[in-house]
Coordinates of C-alpha atoms in Angstrom, one line a residue:
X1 CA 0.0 0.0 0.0
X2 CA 1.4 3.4 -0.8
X3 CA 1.7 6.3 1.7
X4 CA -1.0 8.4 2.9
X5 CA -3.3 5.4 1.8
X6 CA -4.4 4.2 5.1
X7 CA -5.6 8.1 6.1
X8 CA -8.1 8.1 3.2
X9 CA -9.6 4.5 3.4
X10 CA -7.9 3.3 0.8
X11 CA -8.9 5.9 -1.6
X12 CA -5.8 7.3 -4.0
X13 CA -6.8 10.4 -3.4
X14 CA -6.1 12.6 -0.7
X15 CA -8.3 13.8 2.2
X16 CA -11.4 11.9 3.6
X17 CA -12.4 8.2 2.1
X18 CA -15.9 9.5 1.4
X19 CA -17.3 13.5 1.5
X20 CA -18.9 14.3 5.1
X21 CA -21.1 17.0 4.0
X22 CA -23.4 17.9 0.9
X23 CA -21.6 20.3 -1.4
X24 CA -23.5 22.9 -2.0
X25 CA -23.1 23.7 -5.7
X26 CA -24.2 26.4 -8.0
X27 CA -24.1 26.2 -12.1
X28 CA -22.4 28.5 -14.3
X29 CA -24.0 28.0 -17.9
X30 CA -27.7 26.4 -18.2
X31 CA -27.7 25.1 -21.6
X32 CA -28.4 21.6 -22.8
X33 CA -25.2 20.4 -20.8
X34 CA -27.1 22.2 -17.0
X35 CA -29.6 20.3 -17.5
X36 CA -28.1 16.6 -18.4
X37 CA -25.6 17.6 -15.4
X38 CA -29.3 18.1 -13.1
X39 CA -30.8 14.8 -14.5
X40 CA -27.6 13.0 -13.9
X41 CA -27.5 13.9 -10.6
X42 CA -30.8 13.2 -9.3
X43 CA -29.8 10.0 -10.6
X44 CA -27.0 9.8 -8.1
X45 CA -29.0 11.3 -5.0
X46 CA -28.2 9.4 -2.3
X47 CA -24.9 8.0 -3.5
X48 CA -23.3 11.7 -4.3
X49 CA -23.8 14.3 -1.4
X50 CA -24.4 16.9 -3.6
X51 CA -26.8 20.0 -3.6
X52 CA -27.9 21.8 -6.4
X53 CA -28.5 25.9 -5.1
X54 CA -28.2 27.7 -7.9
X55 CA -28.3 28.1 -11.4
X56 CA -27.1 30.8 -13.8
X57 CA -27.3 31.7 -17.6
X58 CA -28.1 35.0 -19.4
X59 CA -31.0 33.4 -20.9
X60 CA -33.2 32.4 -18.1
X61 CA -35.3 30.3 -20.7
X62 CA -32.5 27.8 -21.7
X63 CA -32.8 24.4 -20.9
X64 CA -31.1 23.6 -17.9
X65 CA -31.7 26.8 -16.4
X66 CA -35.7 26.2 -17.1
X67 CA -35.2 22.5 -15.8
X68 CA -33.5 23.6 -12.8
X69 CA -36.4 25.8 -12.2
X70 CA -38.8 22.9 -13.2
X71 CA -37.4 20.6 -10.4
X72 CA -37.1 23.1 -7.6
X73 CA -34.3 25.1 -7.5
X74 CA -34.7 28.8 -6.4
X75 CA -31.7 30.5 -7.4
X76 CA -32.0 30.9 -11.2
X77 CA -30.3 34.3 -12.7
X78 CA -28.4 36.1 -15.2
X79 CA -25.4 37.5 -13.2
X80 CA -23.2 34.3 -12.5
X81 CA -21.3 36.6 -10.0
X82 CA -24.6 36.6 -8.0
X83 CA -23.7 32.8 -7.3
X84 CA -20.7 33.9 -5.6
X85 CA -22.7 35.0 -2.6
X86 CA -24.7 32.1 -1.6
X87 CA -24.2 31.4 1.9
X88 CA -21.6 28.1 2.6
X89 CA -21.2 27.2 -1.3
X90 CA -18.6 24.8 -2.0
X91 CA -18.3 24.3 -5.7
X92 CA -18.6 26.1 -8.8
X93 CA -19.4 24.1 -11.9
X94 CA -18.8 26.4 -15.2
X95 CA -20.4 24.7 -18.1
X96 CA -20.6 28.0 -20.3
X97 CA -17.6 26.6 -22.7
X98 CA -16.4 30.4 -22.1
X99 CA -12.4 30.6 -20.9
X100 CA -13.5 34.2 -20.4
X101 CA -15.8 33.1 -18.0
X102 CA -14.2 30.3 -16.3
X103 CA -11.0 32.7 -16.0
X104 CA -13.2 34.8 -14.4
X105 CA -14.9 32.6 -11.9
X106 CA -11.1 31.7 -11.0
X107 CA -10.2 35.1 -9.9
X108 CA -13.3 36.5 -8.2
X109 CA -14.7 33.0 -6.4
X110 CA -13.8 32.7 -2.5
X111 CA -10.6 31.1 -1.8
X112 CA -13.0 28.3 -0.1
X113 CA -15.5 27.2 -3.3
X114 CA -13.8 25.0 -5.9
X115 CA -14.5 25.6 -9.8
X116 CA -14.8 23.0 -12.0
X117 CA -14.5 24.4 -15.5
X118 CA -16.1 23.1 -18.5
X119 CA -13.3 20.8 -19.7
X120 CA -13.2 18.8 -16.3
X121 CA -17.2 18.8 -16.6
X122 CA -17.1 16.9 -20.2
X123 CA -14.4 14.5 -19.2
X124 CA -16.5 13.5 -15.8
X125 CA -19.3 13.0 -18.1
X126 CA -17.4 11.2 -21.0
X127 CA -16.4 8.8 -17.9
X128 CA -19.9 8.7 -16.4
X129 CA -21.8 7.3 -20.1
X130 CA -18.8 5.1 -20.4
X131 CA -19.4 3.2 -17.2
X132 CA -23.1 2.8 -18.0

């Protein structure tokens, strides 16, 4: 067994075996990808701790962002900065495809919510249809 293996369970990666808390995550970007990413993880509800809180796009009619309104979640807007103040977020999921606005997300997000930018998105989602 490698080092640092034992700490996390057995897991490869570092920190806790499993996450103690739900993250509470907001959506940069509510196009067709927002709202596969929402259906995907209501799929996983239970088996992912993760919280949906808010949702933005500068067309408050596009799919995801009209889905995410659909199933519930309050926080739908145009100004993704607006996302930045919802109390005890932990991650940022930028789906726009914009560097611009991932770039930006990167330099104005609090030193204690994680991005995940577009490229990261579409790999965890080219892994996700692969295992089904």
């Amino acid at each position: 067994m490698r080092p640092g293996r034992e700490e996390s369970g057995g897991s490869p990666f570092a920190g806790p075996a499993k996450l103690e808390t739900h993250l509470r995550t907001a959506i940069v970007g509510g196009g067709p990808g927002c709202e596969l990413f929402l259906r995907m993880s209501r799929t996983l509800v239970g088996r992912f701790p993760m919280e949906i809180v808010g949702v933005a796009d500068i067309d408050t009619e596009a799919r995801g962002a009209s889905y995410a309104r659909e199933i519930g979640i309050e926080l739908i807007t145009t100004d993704y900065r607006e996302l930045l103040s919802i109390p005890d977020l932990d991650l940022l999921i930028e789906l726009t495809g914009s560097w611009e606005v991932r770039d930006d997300l990167e330099r104005t997000r609090p030193a204690r919510v994680r991005l995940i930018d577009h490229f990261a998105a579409r790999l965890f989602w080219e892994l996700h249809q692969a295992e089904e």
